[in-house]
Tab-separated table of C-alpha atoms and ligand atoms in Angstrom:
chain	number	residue	atom	x	y	z
A	239	MET	CA	20.255	0.537	35.988
A	240	ILE	CA	16.874	2.386	35.958
A	241	ASP	CA	14.092	3.161	33.713
A	242	LEU	CA	12.280	6.467	34.157
A	243	HIS	CA	9.964	5.925	31.228
A	244	THR	CA	7.321	3.450	31.233
A	245	HIS	CA	3.803	2.827	30.552
A	246	THR	CA	1.353	0.415	31.957
A	247	ASN	CA	-2.367	-0.835	30.730
A	248	GLU	CA	-3.881	1.972	32.436
A	249	SER	CA	-2.521	4.169	29.297
A	250	ASP	CA	-1.373	2.335	26.025
A	251	GLY	CA	1.037	-0.150	27.475
A	252	THR	CA	-0.378	-3.700	27.895
A	253	LEU	CA	1.409	-4.908	31.196
A	254	SER	CA	-0.779	-4.091	34.374
A	255	PRO	CA	0.682	-2.031	37.118
A	256	HIS	CA	1.586	-5.183	39.246
A	257	GLU	CA	3.038	-6.832	36.201
A	258	LEU	CA	5.327	-3.897	35.440
A	259	VAL	CA	6.671	-3.801	38.954
A	260	ARG	CA	7.220	-7.673	38.673
A	261	ALA	CA	9.265	-7.216	35.448
A	262	ALA	CA	11.344	-4.381	36.739
A	263	VAL	CA	12.237	-6.513	39.664
A	264	ASN	CA	12.997	-9.484	37.297
A	265	ALA	CA	15.150	-7.156	35.103
A	266	GLY	CA	17.202	-6.113	38.148
A	267	LEU	CA	16.152	-2.379	37.938
A	268	GLU	CA	17.007	-0.287	40.877
A	269	ALA	CA	14.399	2.164	40.157
A	270	LEU	CA	11.345	2.504	37.862
A	271	ALA	CA	9.160	5.553	36.889
A	272	ILE	CA	5.819	4.869	35.641
A	273	THR	CA	4.894	7.792	33.182
A	274	ASP	CA	1.595	6.649	31.756
A	275	HIS	CA	-0.093	9.268	29.397
A	276	ASP	CA	-2.420	11.644	31.546
A	277	THR	CA	-3.072	9.500	34.534
A	278	PHE	CA	-1.664	8.313	37.835
A	279	ALA	CA	-3.707	5.192	38.238
A	280	GLY	CA	-0.978	2.928	37.039
A	281	TYR	CA	1.464	4.372	39.672
A	282	ASP	CA	-1.046	4.520	42.401
A	283	GLN	CA	-1.829	0.667	41.913
A	284	ALA	CA	1.740	-0.323	41.687
A	285	ALA	CA	3.158	1.725	44.527
A	286	PRO	CA	2.104	-0.521	47.473
A	287	GLY	CA	3.462	-3.702	45.694
A	288	ALA	CA	6.764	-1.814	44.757
A	289	GLN	CA	7.128	-0.842	48.318
A	290	SER	CA	6.679	-4.368	49.530
A	291	CYS	CA	9.305	-5.835	47.216
A	292	GLY	CA	11.921	-3.084	47.701
A	293	LEU	CA	11.533	-1.339	44.192
A	294	ASN	CA	12.104	2.347	44.176
A	295	LEU	CA	9.068	3.295	42.308
A	296	VAL	CA	8.799	7.081	40.995
A	297	CYS	CA	5.827	8.961	40.258
A	298	GLY	CA	5.602	10.329	36.755
A	299	VAL	CA	3.164	11.295	33.792
A	300	GLU	CA	3.600	11.900	30.310
A	301	LEU	CA	1.545	14.816	28.762
A	302	SER	CA	0.539	15.442	25.025
A	303	THR	CA	1.066	19.270	24.936
A	304	ARG	CA	1.169	21.855	21.973
A	305	TYR	CA	4.034	23.890	21.263
A	306	ARG	CA	4.319	26.151	18.282
A	307	ASP	CA	1.383	24.132	16.594
A	308	ARG	CA	3.314	21.027	17.067
A	309	PRO	CA	2.694	18.195	19.257
A	310	VAL	CA	5.220	17.697	22.015
A	311	HIS	CA	5.342	15.026	24.935
A	312	LEU	CA	6.217	16.454	28.092
A	313	LEU	CA	7.317	14.222	31.265
A	314	GLY	CA	6.419	15.352	34.632
A	315	TYR	CA	8.421	13.485	37.667
A	316	PHE	CA	6.863	14.068	41.293
A	317	LEU	CA	10.028	12.591	43.486
A	318	LYS	CA	8.697	14.007	46.729
A	319	GLY	CA	5.389	12.048	47.542
A	320	GLY	CA	3.324	12.467	44.304
A	321	PRO	CA	1.332	15.359	42.783
A	322	PRO	CA	-1.246	17.234	44.810
A	323	ASP	CA	-4.780	17.029	44.334
A	324	GLU	CA	-5.103	20.160	42.257
A	325	PHE	CA	-2.669	18.409	39.695
A	326	ARG	CA	-4.624	15.248	39.707
A	327	ASP	CA	-7.938	17.342	39.006
A	328	TRP	CA	-6.230	18.903	35.914
A	329	MET	CA	-5.179	15.222	34.862
A	330	SER	CA	-8.899	14.248	35.022
A	331	SER	CA	-9.861	17.258	32.856
A	332	LEU	CA	-7.166	16.172	30.346
A	333	GLN	CA	-8.675	12.603	30.251
A	334	SER	CA	-12.016	14.038	29.286
A	335	THR	CA	-10.473	15.627	26.229
A	336	ARG	CA	-8.990	12.071	25.255
A	337	HIS	CA	-12.411	10.560	25.412
A	338	LYS	CA	-14.112	13.200	23.355
A	339	ARG	CA	-11.301	12.776	20.705
A	340	ASN	CA	-11.798	9.090	20.862
A	341	VAL	CA	-15.581	9.432	20.385
A	342	GLU	CA	-14.852	11.912	17.285
A	343	LEU	CA	-12.199	9.556	15.987
A	344	VAL	CA	-14.305	6.472	15.789
A	345	ARG	CA	-17.002	8.623	13.972
A	346	LYS	CA	-14.436	9.776	11.536
A	347	LEU	CA	-12.987	6.330	10.829
A	348	GLN	CA	-16.584	5.034	10.307
A	349	SER	CA	-17.271	7.825	7.748
A	350	CYS	CA	-14.314	6.428	6.129
A	351	GLY	CA	-15.653	3.045	5.674
A	352	VAL	CA	-14.038	1.458	8.676
A	353	ALA	CA	-16.379	-0.744	10.677
A	354	ILE	CA	-15.212	-0.007	14.181
A	355	GLY	CA	-17.478	0.564	17.376
A	356	ILE	CA	-16.541	2.629	20.568
A	357	GLU	CA	-17.147	-0.405	22.587
A	358	GLU	CA	-14.208	-2.001	20.894
A	359	VAL	CA	-11.844	0.871	21.655
A	360	TYR	CA	-13.216	0.836	25.222
A	361	GLU	CA	-12.894	-3.169	25.770
A	362	PRO	CA	-13.304	-4.167	29.195
A	363	GLY	CA	-10.506	-3.146	31.669
A	364	ARG	CA	-9.144	-0.532	29.380
A	365	LYS	CA	-9.692	2.982	30.811
A	366	LEU	CA	-7.883	5.424	28.648
A	367	PRO	CA	-7.640	4.367	25.250
A	368	GLY	CA	-5.149	6.062	22.826
A	369	ARG	CA	-4.300	6.092	19.095
A	370	PRO	CA	-1.881	3.041	19.558
A	371	HIS	CA	-5.283	1.123	20.411
A	372	PHE	CA	-6.790	2.325	17.169
A	373	ALA	CA	-3.689	1.262	15.369
A	374	ALA	CA	-4.011	-2.318	16.756
A	375	LEU	CA	-7.922	-2.354	15.953
A	376	LEU	CA	-6.987	-1.275	12.286
A	377	LEU	CA	-4.306	-4.054	12.091
A	378	SER	CA	-6.500	-6.792	13.512
A	379	LYS	CA	-9.575	-5.909	11.139
A	380	GLY	CA	-7.163	-5.878	8.261
A	381	TYR	CA	-7.279	-2.434	7.023
A	382	VAL	CA	-3.523	-1.744	7.278
A	383	SER	CA	-0.837	-4.346	7.458
A	384	SER	CA	1.158	-2.655	10.241
A	385	ARG	CA	0.537	-0.365	12.964
A	386	GLN	CA	2.901	2.102	11.430
A	387	GLN	CA	0.484	2.095	8.303
A	388	ALA	CA	-2.375	2.721	10.447
A	389	PHE	CA	-0.680	5.857	11.678
A	390	ASP	CA	0.428	6.911	8.286
A	391	GLU	CA	-2.908	6.522	6.425
A	392	TYR	CA	-5.442	7.195	9.170
A	393	LEU	CA	-4.209	8.432	12.648
A	394	SER	CA	-1.280	10.695	12.207
A	395	GLU	CA	-1.713	14.447	11.944
A	396	SER	CA	-1.323	13.773	8.083
A	397	GLY	CA	-3.491	10.913	8.165
A	398	LYS	CA	-7.138	10.887	6.550
A	399	CYS	CA	-8.912	10.432	9.841
A	400	TYR	CA	-6.787	12.543	12.171
A	401	VAL	CA	-8.657	14.397	15.038
A	402	ALA	CA	-7.058	17.132	16.800
A	403	ARG	CA	-7.275	16.985	20.487
A	404	ASP	CA	-7.727	19.813	22.772
A	405	GLU	CA	-4.269	19.641	24.080
A	406	PRO	CA	-2.428	22.081	26.830
A	407	ASP	CA	0.261	24.475	25.751
A	408	LEU	CA	3.634	23.313	26.546
A	409	GLU	CA	4.188	26.323	28.589
A	410	GLU	CA	1.124	25.977	30.738
A	411	SER	CA	2.066	22.379	31.281
A	412	ILE	CA	5.505	22.933	32.381
A	413	ALA	CA	4.134	25.925	34.599
A	414	ARG	CA	1.792	23.411	36.377
A	415	ILE	CA	4.194	20.587	36.775
A	416	GLU	CA	7.044	23.103	38.538
A	417	GLU	CA	4.430	24.891	40.791
A	418	CYS	CA	3.394	21.873	42.521
A	419	GLY	CA	7.163	20.871	42.946
A	420	GLY	CA	7.527	18.415	40.168
A	421	ILE	CA	10.518	18.472	37.378
A	422	ALA	CA	9.376	18.881	33.779
A	423	SER	CA	11.371	17.178	31.083
A	424	LEU	CA	11.293	17.281	27.355
A	425	ALA	CA	10.264	13.789	26.276
A	426	HIS	CA	12.161	12.173	23.385
A	427	PRO	CA	13.538	15.332	22.057
A	428	THR	CA	14.538	13.746	18.497
A	429	ARG	CA	10.985	13.420	17.850
A	430	PHE	CA	10.560	17.284	18.161
A	431	SER	CA	13.345	17.642	15.486
A	432	ARG	CA	16.164	15.412	14.095
A	433	ASP	CA	17.688	18.537	13.171
A	434	ARG	CA	19.994	19.189	16.178
A	435	THR	CA	20.265	22.895	15.695
A	436	VAL	CA	16.360	23.077	15.595
A	437	ALA	CA	16.014	21.008	18.606
A	438	GLU	CA	18.558	22.947	20.489
A	439	ALA	CA	16.910	26.559	19.823
A	440	ALA	CA	13.415	25.149	20.841
A	441	ILE	CA	14.910	23.518	24.052
A	442	ARG	CA	16.601	26.839	24.849
A	443	ALA	CA	12.986	28.585	24.409
A	444	MET	CA	11.313	26.059	26.263
A	445	MET	CA	13.911	26.719	29.205
A	446	LYS	CA	12.595	30.217	29.338
A	447	ALA	CA	9.065	28.835	30.001
A	448	GLY	CA	10.561	26.794	32.985
A	449	LEU	CA	11.759	23.471	31.504
A	450	ARG	CA	14.231	22.112	33.724
A	451	ALA	CA	15.233	18.784	32.175
A	452	VAL	CA	15.661	16.736	28.995
A	453	GLU	CA	15.372	13.179	28.157
A	454	VAL	CA	18.993	12.043	27.447
A	455	HIS	CA	18.299	8.351	26.948
A	456	HIS	CA	15.513	7.002	25.048
A	457	SER	CA	14.888	3.856	22.909
A	458	ASP	CA	13.944	6.061	19.678
A	459	PHE	CA	17.595	7.591	19.649
A	460	ALA	CA	19.984	6.574	16.957
A	461	SER	CA	23.751	6.333	17.535
A	462	GLY	CA	25.062	9.784	18.668
A	463	ASP	CA	21.794	11.167	19.981
A	464	MET	CA	22.596	10.087	23.590
A	465	GLU	CA	26.183	11.848	23.508
A	466	PHE	CA	24.795	14.918	21.898
A	467	TYR	CA	21.731	15.310	24.447
A	468	ARG	CA	24.147	14.603	27.410
A	469	GLY	CA	26.431	17.384	26.201
A	470	LEU	CA	23.438	19.839	25.768
A	471	ALA	CA	22.235	19.035	29.106
A	472	ASP	CA	25.666	19.717	30.374
A	473	ARG	CA	26.189	22.997	28.448
A	474	LEU	CA	22.652	24.540	29.172
A	475	ARG	CA	22.602	23.104	33.005
A	476	LEU	CA	19.503	21.085	32.370
A	477	LEU	CA	18.786	18.057	34.584
A	478	VAL	CA	18.942	14.681	32.742
A	479	THR	CA	16.065	12.158	32.566
A	480	GLY	CA	16.013	8.871	30.589
A	481	GLY	CA	14.079	5.446	30.037
A	482	SER	CA	13.052	2.983	27.383
A	483	ASP	CA	9.432	4.214	26.803
A	484	PHE	CA	8.459	0.743	27.444
A	485	HIS	CA	4.797	-0.027	26.391
A	486	GLY	CA	4.865	-3.868	26.582
A	487	GLU	CA	3.312	-5.787	23.448
A	488	ASN	CA	2.187	-2.378	21.842
A	489	LYS	CA	5.849	-1.573	21.050
A	490	PRO	CA	7.283	-5.158	21.283
A	491	ALA	CA	10.919	-4.272	20.094
A	492	VAL	CA	11.333	-2.106	23.145
A	493	GLN	CA	12.665	-3.732	26.266
A	494	LEU	CA	12.092	-2.773	29.751
A	495	GLY	CA	15.549	-1.071	31.132
A	496	THR	CA	17.483	-1.733	27.922
A	497	GLY	CA	15.393	-0.254	24.937
A	498	VAL	CA	15.851	-1.567	21.398
A	499	ASN	CA	18.825	-4.115	21.092
A	500	GLY	CA	20.220	-2.517	24.390
A	501	ASN	CA	20.192	1.088	23.075
A	502	VAL	CA	19.140	2.367	26.576
A	503	ARG	CA	21.049	2.198	29.665
A	504	VAL	CA	20.230	5.064	32.459
A	505	PRO	CA	22.789	5.095	35.505
A	506	LYS	CA	21.365	5.266	38.836
A	507	ALA	CA	23.009	8.796	39.225
A	508	VAL	CA	20.539	10.131	37.041
A	509	LEU	CA	17.786	9.824	39.734
A	510	GLU	CA	20.163	10.879	42.492
A	511	ASP	CA	20.533	14.135	40.660
A	512	LEU	CA	16.665	14.495	40.117
A	513	LEU	CA	16.284	13.842	43.833
A	514	ASN	CA	18.892	16.430	44.883
A	515	ALA	CA	17.019	18.979	42.552
A	516	SER	CA	13.756	18.173	44.183
A	517	GLY	CA	15.063	19.701	47.134
B	752	LIG	P1	-2.421	9.441	21.627
B	752	LIG	O1	-1.888	9.986	23.104
B	752	LIG	O2	-3.926	8.759	22.031
B	752	LIG	O3	-2.906	10.640	20.841
B	752	LIG	O4	-1.456	8.666	21.145
B	752	LIG	C1	-0.255	9.163	20.927
B	752	LIG	C2	0.684	7.867	20.757
B	752	LIG	O5	0.521	7.515	19.726
B	752	LIG	C3	2.130	8.430	20.829
B	752	LIG	O6	2.719	8.291	22.273
B	752	LIG	C4	2.933	7.248	19.997
B	752	LIG	O7	3.003	6.232	20.727
B	752	LIG	C5	1.851	7.231	19.120
B	752	LIG	N1	2.043	7.665	17.825
B	752	LIG	C6	1.646	8.959	17.399
B	752	LIG	N2	1.895	9.597	16.364
B	752	LIG	C7	2.573	8.575	15.707
B	752	LIG	C8	3.128	8.233	14.300
B	752	LIG	N3	3.014	9.226	13.394
B	752	LIG	N4	3.682	6.939	14.169
B	752	LIG	C9	3.735	6.165	15.074
B	752	LIG	N5	3.164	6.230	16.310
B	752	LIG	C10	2.437	7.489	16.464
B	753	LIG	FE1	2.228	5.902	24.562
B	754	LIG	FE1	5.995	10.012	24.164
B	755	LIG	ZN1	6.085	7.433	26.525
């Protein structure tokens, strides 16, 4: 079993890179990809430890992109030695748009009567906060009674304090990943649309922009989704990726490797196919 979609506390997970490596070894995973939002810091820290305990660690990233005016998460995998400096520089520029958004979001929440300060969002040790951290703060301060309510009322696109981030286009993001030898995969395609006809049409269009893979195993999937996307990947000759989308205590129902109530199980062959496609 492998897991190709996980987050550390360098983005919005709660385990440190070292803790995540240890958890992966304890869970008996044969390979682990760290796919933090907009950063390789988690992968970089985890790499030496993974090597010394014989865990096959894959370098990945998850980007928040825009496609036809909708948010789309795109995974990038760099199976042959990580991304070049040029791609890392681009990550730094994406990080600054996130910081800018966070400052603006604090201001907007304050104007909605929420007592929140930027120093709470950037608490010591947290380098790249995201909306899940805002959701946790709104919950702990008693403004909402669940993280989901924080998104619904304040943070989601329809929430009263939503701040749009300057996000790269999906097409540009695919091109940048593929140009430097990476593999671009559409993350959790059911989040794009639960309507499979709509999702399939979008994926066909994304393939024209260079998309090479789709996530076929994910903890958000309902019954039948995995089979549908596996069949779709087969029909469209897309590569397959998959993982739990583990975030530690920020998504407590999701277990590393196995997802929610065991709804994820990614076979090792998935990684072998990706490696072969990487040339
Ligand atoms: P950010 O990258 O900081 O904009 O935060 C995006 C993350 O927030 C996503 O990866 C999800 O985990 C979470 N998220 C975004 N929208 C929602 C929503 N409507 N409901 C619950 N979680 C959400
Ligand atoms: Fe996340
Ligand atoms: Fe995602
Ligand atoms: Zn993710």
